[in-house]
Short mmCIF file of C-alpha atoms and ligand atoms in Angstrom, two decimals:
data_model
loop_
_atom_site.label_atom_id
_atom_site.label_comp_id
_atom_site.label_asym_id
_atom_site.label_seq_id
_atom_site.Cartn_x
_atom_site.Cartn_y
_atom_site.Cartn_z
CA MET D 1 -19.27 7.43 -22.34
CA GLY D 2 -16.62 4.31 -23.77
CA LEU D 3 -18.02 1.05 -23.26
CA LYS D 4 -21.01 0.43 -21.07
CA ARG D 5 -21.90 -2.55 -19.71
CA SER D 6 -23.27 -4.50 -16.39
CA ALA D 7 -22.40 -5.52 -13.15
CA GLU D 8 -24.20 -8.91 -14.30
CA ASP D 9 -21.07 -9.24 -16.46
CA ASP D 10 -18.54 -8.72 -13.90
CA LEU D 11 -19.41 -11.81 -12.42
CA SER D 12 -16.39 -13.07 -11.13
CA PRO D 13 -15.84 -17.53 -11.69
CA THR D 14 -17.21 -18.29 -8.50
CA GLY D 15 -20.32 -16.43 -9.39
CA LYS D 16 -20.53 -15.26 -6.13
CA VAL D 17 -21.19 -11.64 -6.70
CA ALA D 18 -23.97 -9.73 -4.70
CA ARG D 19 -24.94 -7.52 -7.47
CA ALA D 20 -28.31 -5.71 -6.33
CA LYS D 21 -27.08 -3.18 -4.41
CA VAL D 22 -25.14 -1.34 -7.18
CA GLU D 23 -27.55 0.38 -9.64
CA GLY D 24 -26.36 1.98 -13.38
CA ASP D 25 -24.52 0.24 -15.68
CA ASP D 26 -20.37 1.23 -14.75
CA ALA D 27 -20.59 -0.12 -11.42
CA LEU D 28 -19.17 -3.41 -10.23
CA ALA D 29 -20.63 -4.79 -7.07
CA PHE D 30 -19.74 -5.80 -3.62
CA PRO D 31 -18.61 -9.86 -3.05
CA SER D 32 -19.86 -12.36 -1.37
CA LEU D 33 -18.18 -12.59 1.94
CA SER D 34 -19.63 -15.73 3.67
CA HIS D 35 -18.48 -18.19 0.78
CA PRO D 36 -15.11 -19.43 -0.13
CA VAL D 37 -14.58 -18.68 -3.57
CA SER D 38 -13.85 -21.41 -5.81
CA HIS D 39 -11.15 -20.02 -7.99
CA SER D 40 -8.70 -17.49 -6.62
CA PRO D 41 -5.80 -16.24 -9.69
CA ALA D 42 -2.48 -16.25 -9.00
CA PHE D 43 -0.65 -14.22 -8.17
CA GLN D 44 3.15 -13.75 -9.15
CA ARG D 45 6.14 -13.46 -6.11
CA PRO D 46 6.81 -10.19 -7.19
CA SER D 47 10.29 -9.12 -8.03
CA GLN D 48 12.58 -5.83 -8.01
CA LEU D 49 13.21 -3.64 -10.93
CA ILE D 50 14.33 -0.91 -9.03
CA THR D 51 15.31 1.12 -5.42
CA PHE D 52 15.02 4.91 -5.22
CA SER D 53 15.53 7.33 -2.70
CA TYR D 54 13.80 10.74 -0.81
CA SER D 55 16.22 13.08 0.27
CA PRO D 56 14.79 15.69 3.55
CA SER D 57 14.24 18.06 1.11
CA ARG D 58 12.20 15.47 -1.28
CA VAL D 59 14.32 15.25 -3.85
CA LEU D 60 13.95 11.49 -5.70
CA GLN D 61 17.31 10.12 -6.11
CA PHE D 62 17.97 7.24 -7.48
CA ASP D 63 20.00 5.72 -4.54
CA ASP D 64 19.81 3.47 -1.22
CA SER D 65 20.51 6.86 0.71
CA ALA D 66 17.71 6.48 1.97
CA LEU D 67 17.57 3.04 3.13
CA ARG D 68 17.56 2.04 6.70
CA TYR D 69 18.86 -1.00 8.99
CA PHE D 70 17.01 -3.05 10.98
CA VAL D 71 17.98 -3.06 15.11
CA ASN D 72 16.03 -5.00 17.86
CA PRO D 73 14.30 -1.24 19.74
CA PRO D 74 14.50 -1.21 23.77
CA HIS D 75 12.65 -3.11 25.55
CA GLY D 76 9.79 -0.51 27.17
CA ALA D 77 11.15 2.06 24.21
CA ASP D 78 8.97 5.53 24.14
CA LEU D 79 7.83 6.08 21.38
CA ASN D 80 6.65 9.84 23.10
CA HIS D 81 10.75 10.60 22.38
CA GLY D 82 11.12 13.87 19.71
CA TYR D 83 8.01 14.40 18.75
CA LYS D 84 8.65 17.49 19.17
CA ASN D 85 11.13 17.21 16.25
CA TRP D 86 8.96 15.60 13.84
CA THR D 87 9.54 17.16 10.02
CA ARG D 88 6.14 15.91 9.34
CA ARG D 89 5.68 15.83 5.13
CA PRO D 90 2.03 17.35 4.59
CA GLU D 91 0.21 15.33 3.01
CA GLU D 92 -0.22 15.59 -0.57
CA ARG D 93 -2.40 14.51 -3.65
CA GLY D 94 -1.62 10.53 -4.01
CA ARG D 95 0.84 12.01 -7.41
CA ILE D 96 2.57 8.62 -8.83
CA ASP D 97 5.34 10.99 -10.85
CA GLY D 98 7.96 9.45 -8.25
CA LEU D 99 6.75 5.60 -9.71
CA LEU D 100 6.77 6.58 -13.09
CA SER D 101 9.93 8.22 -12.90
CA ALA D 102 11.33 5.20 -11.65
CA TRP D 103 9.76 3.21 -14.25
CA SER D 104 10.73 5.50 -16.77
CA ARG D 105 14.35 4.50 -15.77
CA PHE D 106 13.95 1.25 -15.32
CA LYS D 107 12.75 0.70 -19.05
CA THR D 108 15.56 2.26 -20.12
CA THR D 109 17.94 -1.32 -19.43
CA LEU D 110 14.96 -3.35 -21.28
CA ASN D 111 16.91 -2.60 -25.09
CA GLY D 112 13.12 -1.16 -26.41
CA GLN D 113 11.32 -3.83 -25.62
CA ASN D 114 8.05 -2.53 -24.33
CA PRO D 115 6.12 -5.01 -22.04
CA GLU D 116 3.32 -4.74 -22.14
CA ILE D 117 2.01 -3.65 -18.44
CA GLY D 118 -1.61 -3.56 -17.00
CA VAL D 119 -1.40 -1.25 -14.13
CA ILE D 120 0.94 1.02 -13.01
CA SER D 121 0.37 1.85 -9.44
CA TRP D 122 1.57 2.44 -5.52
CA ARG D 123 1.43 -0.34 -3.46
CA GLY D 124 -1.21 1.73 -1.21
CA VAL D 125 -3.75 1.94 -3.75
CA ILE D 126 -3.40 -1.50 -4.57
CA THR D 127 -3.22 -2.30 -0.83
CA LYS D 128 -6.98 -0.33 -0.59
CA ILE D 129 -8.23 -2.65 -3.39
CA LEU D 130 -7.60 -5.50 -2.14
CA THR D 131 -8.44 -5.35 1.03
CA ALA D 132 -12.13 -3.38 0.11
CA PRO D 133 -14.31 -6.32 0.42
CA TYR D 134 -13.62 -5.95 3.97
CA GLU D 135 -13.62 -2.69 4.21
CA GLU D 136 -16.50 -1.34 7.01
CA ARG D 137 -15.75 1.85 6.95
CA ASP D 138 -13.41 3.93 4.96
CA ALA D 139 -15.06 5.03 1.04
CA TRP D 140 -11.72 5.43 -1.26
CA GLU D 141 -11.82 7.31 -4.85
CA LEU D 142 -8.90 6.24 -7.47
CA ASN D 143 -8.29 8.24 -10.86
CA VAL D 144 -7.61 6.32 -13.13
CA MET D 145 -6.35 6.79 -16.93
CA CYS D 146 -5.29 4.11 -19.55
CA VAL D 147 -3.06 4.74 -22.13
CA ASP D 148 -2.18 2.02 -24.86
CA GLY D 149 -3.16 -0.29 -22.58
CA THR D 150 -2.29 0.31 -18.95
CA MET D 151 -4.48 1.70 -16.11
CA TYR D 152 -2.78 4.95 -13.87
CA PHE D 153 -4.02 5.19 -10.77
CA GLU D 154 -4.42 7.77 -8.10
CA GLU D 155 -6.10 8.06 -5.13
CA HIS D 156 -8.25 10.98 -5.17
CA LEU D 157 -8.46 13.28 -2.78
CA SER D 158 -10.41 16.13 -2.14
CA ASP D 159 -9.33 19.76 -1.34
CA ALA D 160 -11.56 18.95 1.87
CA ARG D 161 -9.80 15.34 2.79
CA LEU D 162 -6.17 17.01 2.11
CA LYS D 163 -7.29 19.44 4.92
CA GLU D 164 -8.98 16.94 7.33
CA LYS D 165 -5.58 15.21 7.02
CA ASN D 166 -3.52 17.62 6.85
CA ASP D 167 -5.62 19.51 10.35
CA MET D 168 -5.59 16.01 11.79
CA GLU D 169 -6.16 16.24 15.81
CA PRO D 170 -3.55 16.47 18.04
CA ARG D 171 -4.20 12.65 19.86
CA HIS D 172 -4.80 11.48 16.41
CA ARG D 173 -1.19 13.41 15.65
CA LEU D 174 0.52 11.56 18.08
CA GLN D 175 -0.94 8.22 17.82
CA SER D 176 0.57 8.70 14.18
CA TYR D 177 4.13 9.66 15.59
CA TYR D 178 4.41 6.71 17.61
CA GLY D 179 4.40 4.58 14.50
CA TYR D 180 7.07 6.43 12.69
CA SER D 181 9.15 6.75 16.24
CA PHE D 182 8.83 2.90 16.64
CA GLU D 183 10.90 2.94 13.23
CA SER D 184 13.45 5.42 14.34
CA TYR D 185 14.14 2.86 17.12
CA CYS D 186 14.04 -0.53 15.21
CA THR D 187 16.47 1.07 12.32
CA SER D 188 20.02 2.24 12.23
CA SER D 189 21.48 3.76 9.13
CA THR D 190 24.59 1.94 8.79
CA PRO D 191 24.77 -2.22 8.83
CA ASN D 192 25.56 -4.33 12.00
CA GLU D 193 25.35 -1.07 14.68
CA ARG D 194 23.44 -2.21 17.27
CA ASN D 195 25.98 -1.46 20.29
CA GLN D 196 26.06 2.59 19.11
CA HIS D 197 22.09 2.34 19.36
CA ALA D 198 21.70 1.41 22.46
CA SER D 199 24.08 3.53 23.65
CA GLY D 200 22.07 6.68 22.60
CA SER D 201 24.42 7.80 20.27
CA SER D 202 22.31 8.90 17.58
CA SER D 203 21.87 12.13 16.37
CA GLY D 204 18.98 14.25 16.89
CA SER D 205 17.39 14.44 20.58
CA SER D 206 19.34 13.18 22.96
CA GLY D 207 18.69 10.82 25.84
CA ALA D 208 16.81 7.49 24.94
CA VAL D 209 18.67 4.54 24.70
CA GLY D 210 18.06 3.23 21.21
CA TRP D 211 16.76 6.49 19.98
CA GLY D 212 17.65 5.89 15.96
CA GLY D 213 17.56 9.55 14.80
CA ASP D 214 14.66 12.42 14.93
CA VAL D 215 12.37 11.87 12.25
CA ASP D 216 12.16 13.31 9.58
CA THR D 217 8.56 11.64 7.07
CA ASN D 218 9.51 13.51 3.80
CA VAL D 219 12.32 11.06 4.35
CA GLN D 220 11.42 7.24 2.16
CA TRP D 221 13.04 4.30 0.72
CA CYS D 222 11.16 2.85 -1.94
CA SER D 223 11.04 -0.27 -4.27
CA VAL D 224 9.13 -0.75 -7.24
CA VAL D 225 8.46 -4.21 -8.56
CA LYS D 226 6.31 -6.26 -11.15
CA THR D 227 4.31 -8.97 -9.81
CA LYS D 228 0.82 -10.44 -11.87
CA LEU D 229 -2.80 -10.95 -10.98
CA GLY D 230 -4.69 -13.30 -12.77
CA ASP D 231 -3.64 -11.86 -17.03
CA THR D 232 -2.30 -8.81 -15.23
CA ARG D 233 1.47 -7.65 -15.24
CA ILE D 234 1.32 -4.79 -12.75
CA ILE D 235 4.18 -2.63 -11.36
CA ILE D 236 3.80 -1.64 -8.20
CA GLY D 237 6.03 0.81 -6.03
CA GLY D 238 6.22 1.55 -2.52
CA GLU D 239 8.15 2.70 0.67
CA VAL D 240 9.70 -0.15 2.30
CA ASP D 241 11.11 0.38 6.23
CA CYS D 242 14.38 -1.50 5.96
CA VAL D 243 16.00 -4.09 5.64
CA ARG D 244 17.65 -6.92 7.96
CA GLY D 245 21.60 -7.49 7.87
CA GLY D 246 22.76 -5.90 4.31
CA TYR D 247 21.21 -5.44 1.50
CA THR D 248 21.51 -8.02 -1.58
CA GLY D 249 19.61 -6.43 -3.98
CA ASN D 250 16.60 -8.27 -3.81
CA THR D 251 13.06 -8.23 -1.61
CA ASP D 252 13.61 -11.27 0.41
CA ASN D 253 15.20 -10.01 3.86
CA PHE D 254 12.86 -6.70 3.55
CA VAL D 255 11.41 -5.43 6.71
CA GLU D 256 7.87 -4.25 7.68
CA LEU D 257 7.70 -2.28 11.03
CA LYS D 258 4.00 -2.16 12.29
CA THR D 259 3.22 -0.91 15.76
CA SER D 260 -0.15 -1.61 17.59
CA LEU D 261 -2.61 -1.78 20.70
CA SER D 262 -1.00 -4.86 23.58
CA ILE D 263 -3.81 -6.71 23.21
CA ARG D 264 -5.56 -7.31 26.40
CA GLY D 265 -8.27 -9.89 25.97
CA ALA D 266 -10.45 -11.75 23.48
CA GLN D 267 -12.07 -8.31 21.63
CA ASP D 268 -8.39 -6.91 21.19
CA GLU D 269 -7.64 -10.06 19.17
CA ALA D 270 -10.17 -9.91 17.21
CA ARG D 271 -9.41 -6.51 16.03
CA PHE D 272 -5.90 -6.91 15.34
CA GLU D 273 -6.47 -9.98 13.45
CA LYS D 274 -9.05 -7.85 11.16
CA LYS D 275 -5.86 -5.08 11.09
CA LEU D 276 -3.03 -8.38 9.77
CA LEU D 277 -5.31 -7.71 6.54
CA LYS D 278 -4.27 -4.50 5.41
CA PHE D 279 -0.23 -5.61 6.96
CA TYR D 280 -0.81 -8.85 4.92
CA PHE D 281 -1.77 -7.02 1.21
CA GLN D 282 0.98 -4.32 2.35
CA SER D 283 3.71 -6.50 2.83
CA PHE D 284 2.68 -9.38 0.54
CA LEU D 285 1.65 -7.00 -2.65
CA LEU D 286 5.83 -5.55 -2.40
CA GLY D 287 7.38 -9.48 -1.62
CA VAL D 288 7.78 -8.25 1.65
CA PRO D 289 8.44 -11.67 3.37
CA GLU D 290 8.83 -10.43 7.67
CA ILE D 291 6.77 -7.37 9.64
CA PHE D 292 7.63 -6.77 12.80
CA VAL D 293 5.00 -5.70 14.98
CA GLY D 294 5.80 -3.21 18.12
CA PHE D 295 2.68 -3.62 20.87
CA ARG D 296 2.10 -0.97 22.22
CA LYS D 297 0.45 0.69 25.92
CA PRO D 298 -1.67 4.29 24.78
CA SER D 299 0.72 5.45 27.22
CA GLY D 300 3.03 5.23 24.05
CA HIS D 301 5.67 2.34 25.70
CA LEU D 302 6.44 -1.01 23.94
CA THR D 303 5.32 -3.77 25.88
CA THR D 304 6.07 -6.70 23.50
CA THR D 305 7.41 -7.29 19.93
CA GLN D 306 6.77 -10.30 17.57
CA VAL D 307 7.79 -11.28 14.00
CA PHE D 308 5.15 -12.39 11.66
CA GLN D 309 5.92 -14.20 8.60
CA THR D 310 4.15 -12.50 5.37
CA VAL D 311 2.89 -15.48 4.29
CA GLN D 312 2.28 -17.39 7.26
CA ILE D 313 -0.63 -14.69 8.23
CA PRO D 314 -3.43 -16.08 6.63
CA ARG D 315 -3.22 -18.96 8.05
CA LEU D 316 -3.22 -17.61 11.81
CA VAL D 317 -6.53 -15.80 11.57
CA ARG D 318 -8.33 -18.99 9.38
CA GLY D 319 -10.87 -19.59 11.78
CA LYS D 320 -10.51 -16.89 14.19
CA PRO D 321 -13.20 -14.55 15.16
CA GLY D 322 -11.49 -11.35 12.81
CA ALA D 323 -10.95 -14.38 10.15
CA TRP D 324 -10.65 -13.29 6.41
CA ASP D 325 -9.69 -15.10 3.25
CA PRO D 326 -7.11 -13.53 0.80
CA ASN D 327 -8.28 -15.62 -1.82
CA ILE D 328 -11.62 -13.50 -2.41
CA CYS D 329 -9.71 -10.51 -2.02
CA LEU D 330 -7.30 -11.75 -4.37
CA ALA D 331 -10.43 -13.05 -6.30
CA TRP D 332 -12.07 -9.36 -5.96
CA GLY D 333 -9.12 -7.66 -7.09
CA ASP D 334 -9.07 -10.15 -10.13
CA GLN D 335 -12.58 -8.78 -10.58
CA PHE D 336 -11.69 -5.07 -10.28
CA ILE D 337 -9.14 -4.65 -13.01
CA THR D 338 -11.01 -6.69 -15.41
CA PHE D 339 -14.29 -5.06 -15.06
CA LEU D 340 -12.64 -1.82 -15.70
CA THR D 341 -10.45 -2.32 -18.39
CA ASN D 342 -13.95 -2.77 -19.85
CA THR D 343 -14.99 -0.21 -18.78
CA VAL D 344 -11.73 2.28 -19.38
CA ARG D 345 -10.32 0.89 -22.52
CA GLY D 346 -11.61 2.51 -25.89
CA GLY D 347 -11.95 6.17 -25.31
CA SER D 348 -10.25 8.94 -25.78
CA ARG D 349 -6.57 8.60 -24.22
CA ASP D 350 -6.86 11.76 -22.16
CA ASN D 351 -9.82 10.72 -19.95
CA VAL D 352 -9.56 10.76 -16.81
CA TRP D 353 -11.90 8.13 -15.11
CA ARG D 354 -13.30 8.39 -11.24
CA ILE D 355 -13.89 5.29 -9.27
CA LYS D 356 -15.40 5.42 -5.94
CA PHE D 357 -15.44 3.05 -4.12
CA THR D 358 -18.52 3.06 -0.95
CA PRO D 359 -18.39 -0.12 1.93
CA LYS D 360 -20.27 -2.72 1.47
CA ILE D 361 -21.88 -2.25 -2.02
CA GLY D 362 -19.13 -2.36 -4.52
CA VAL D 363 -17.32 0.16 -6.53
CA SER D 364 -19.07 2.94 -9.02
CA VAL D 365 -17.03 4.63 -12.05
CA VAL D 366 -17.81 7.55 -14.11
CA LEU D 367 -15.94 9.77 -17.19
CA LEU D 368 -14.73 13.43 -15.72
CA ASP D 369 -15.56 16.02 -17.15
CA ASP D 370 -13.81 18.52 -18.10
CA VAL D 371 -13.88 21.07 -15.18
CA ASN D 372 -12.96 17.84 -13.19
CA VAL D 373 -10.00 16.67 -15.00
CA ARG D 374 -8.43 20.59 -14.52
CA ASP D 375 -9.31 20.14 -11.13
CA VAL D 376 -7.06 16.64 -11.32
CA GLU D 377 -4.30 18.72 -13.40
CA GLY D 378 -4.64 21.01 -9.99
CA GLY D 379 -2.27 24.02 -12.68
CA GLU D 380 0.36 21.78 -12.72
CA ARG D 381 2.19 20.17 -15.96
CA ARG D 382 -0.04 17.27 -16.74
CA VAL D 383 -2.07 15.47 -19.00
CA GLY D 384 -4.90 14.77 -16.39
CA PHE D 385 -2.74 13.38 -13.42
CA LEU D 386 -0.14 12.43 -15.34
CA PRO D 387 2.87 14.42 -15.58
CA ARG D 388 3.75 15.78 -18.43
CA TRP D 389 7.26 14.81 -19.45
CA TYR D 390 5.47 11.23 -19.08
CA TRP D 391 3.13 11.43 -21.60
CA GLU D 392 5.35 13.41 -23.86
CA GLU D 393 7.55 10.59 -23.36
CA ILE D 394 4.89 7.47 -24.06
CA ASN D 395 3.91 9.24 -26.69
CA GLY D 396 7.15 9.49 -28.58
CA GLY D 397 8.46 12.38 -27.77
CA VAL D 398 5.44 14.53 -29.21
CA ALA D 399 4.74 17.51 -27.20
CA TYR D 400 1.05 17.82 -25.65
CA ASP D 401 0.37 20.93 -26.88
CA SER D 402 1.43 20.12 -31.03
CA GLU D 403 -0.68 17.27 -30.38
CA VAL D 404 -3.68 19.32 -28.93
CA ASN D 405 -3.12 21.77 -31.71
CA LYS D 406 -3.01 19.68 -34.22
CA GLU D 407 -7.10 18.13 -33.68
P1 A3P W 501 2.37 1.87 11.69
O1 A3P W 501 3.20 0.85 10.93
O2 A3P W 501 2.66 1.47 13.50
O3 A3P W 501 0.90 2.02 11.39
P2 A3P W 501 4.11 1.96 7.26
O4 A3P W 501 2.89 1.21 8.76
O5 A3P W 501 2.67 2.58 6.30
O6 A3P W 501 5.05 2.11 7.37
O7 A3P W 501 3.42 3.74 8.16
C1 A3P W 501 4.11 3.93 9.00
C2 A3P W 501 3.70 5.01 10.60
O8 A3P W 501 3.15 5.97 9.55
C3 A3P W 501 2.75 4.36 10.72
O9 A3P W 501 2.99 3.25 11.31
C4 A3P W 501 1.48 5.22 11.27
O10 A3P W 501 1.99 5.69 12.62
C5 A3P W 501 1.87 6.19 9.81
N1 A3P W 501 0.43 6.52 9.59
C6 A3P W 501 0.65 5.37 8.30
N2 A3P W 501 -0.62 5.85 7.22
C7 A3P W 501 -1.87 6.82 7.88
C8 A3P W 501 -2.74 7.40 8.35
N3 A3P W 501 -3.36 6.44 6.76
N4 A3P W 501 -3.08 7.91 9.22
C9 A3P W 501 -1.83 8.36 10.36
N5 A3P W 501 -0.89 7.68 10.12
C10 A3P W 501 -0.68 7.11 8.77
MG1 MG W 502 5.77 0.40 8.52
#
């Protein structure tokens, strides 16, 4: 299996890694949270490369048809509104295809240049990696491939986990809907439509003032950015909820929408401050400068809203009960990428690796055997989890089958 190395090799420049807990060679232990990092890698301001939309029938289109514009939601809006009309996109494996289509299209503008990219991934995966030091509950798994020095990440969801996500308890399902409902109240399909919005004349469920139209979670507007963590160039794609004013072709007026339970005491406040860690990185990674939070009652009625400037969030939580340090996350992320690069490089191009993250312990890496690789392919036209068309493109147009036959 590839290059074996010990966890000791992977100490960050800080040296603050609790090593004892992870057994085995291909493993990286959890960082200490009690020491501030002495060195945190630079994170380059993300710059946008391309945008695309998913249509209601989930077709990827290189246009901004799914772009939404911010409007203020009405006071006391009822987030239960339109629940029965929700067109819910089924939970699927976290395929990277859409991002690869966008990257492939963007590359045609580079006139044959081939920039060295360390990682290509959806934003949700990078958020999980960076916030792992503070994750106390949820384990996760990734599939990783490394081709020509570029690592591709996809979240690995077992069949059981997928079923669990699709069969969400009714209460959780409703709570999940509240987030999308808030997006409807806060957005419009055309700029400067505040008045029309307030008259409740939008399509779909009628009768709610300010409703922006029924929720269809197939529809998404996505942005792809390039950035750099330490020495690693990263291509990241993710959904952007809306823009303020008009779309100017960069990330400067992007807005992330979030809901959270209203804060009624110190405990709620500490809980919210912990949540801000995920809000922060989710937005930071795509260069989204503003997070607009709707606080709601357990019943789903909005109480207040608050604007957070993404870059100011770390300062807001510093020294508080729910405090976290983004530098610990960035140092860990850099260490994680270095560790993975050293573990997965040098093997066969179609190798697929499985990364397992266990809260409070760390990550382990194994090379998948053929049976597991077939499972990752899921009977689709893929090499590992990469779609065949992309594989053939990065291999200079050579079909995978003829490649295999030659061997
Ligand atoms: P909130 O943002 O209010 O949490 P996002 O905020 O990432 O754009 O996602 C929009 C909404 O999708 C979320 O609203 C939440 O309701 C729902 N959602 C996102 N991730 C989820 C998850 N893992 N489980 C359930 N619902 C989720
Ligand atoms: Mg959101």
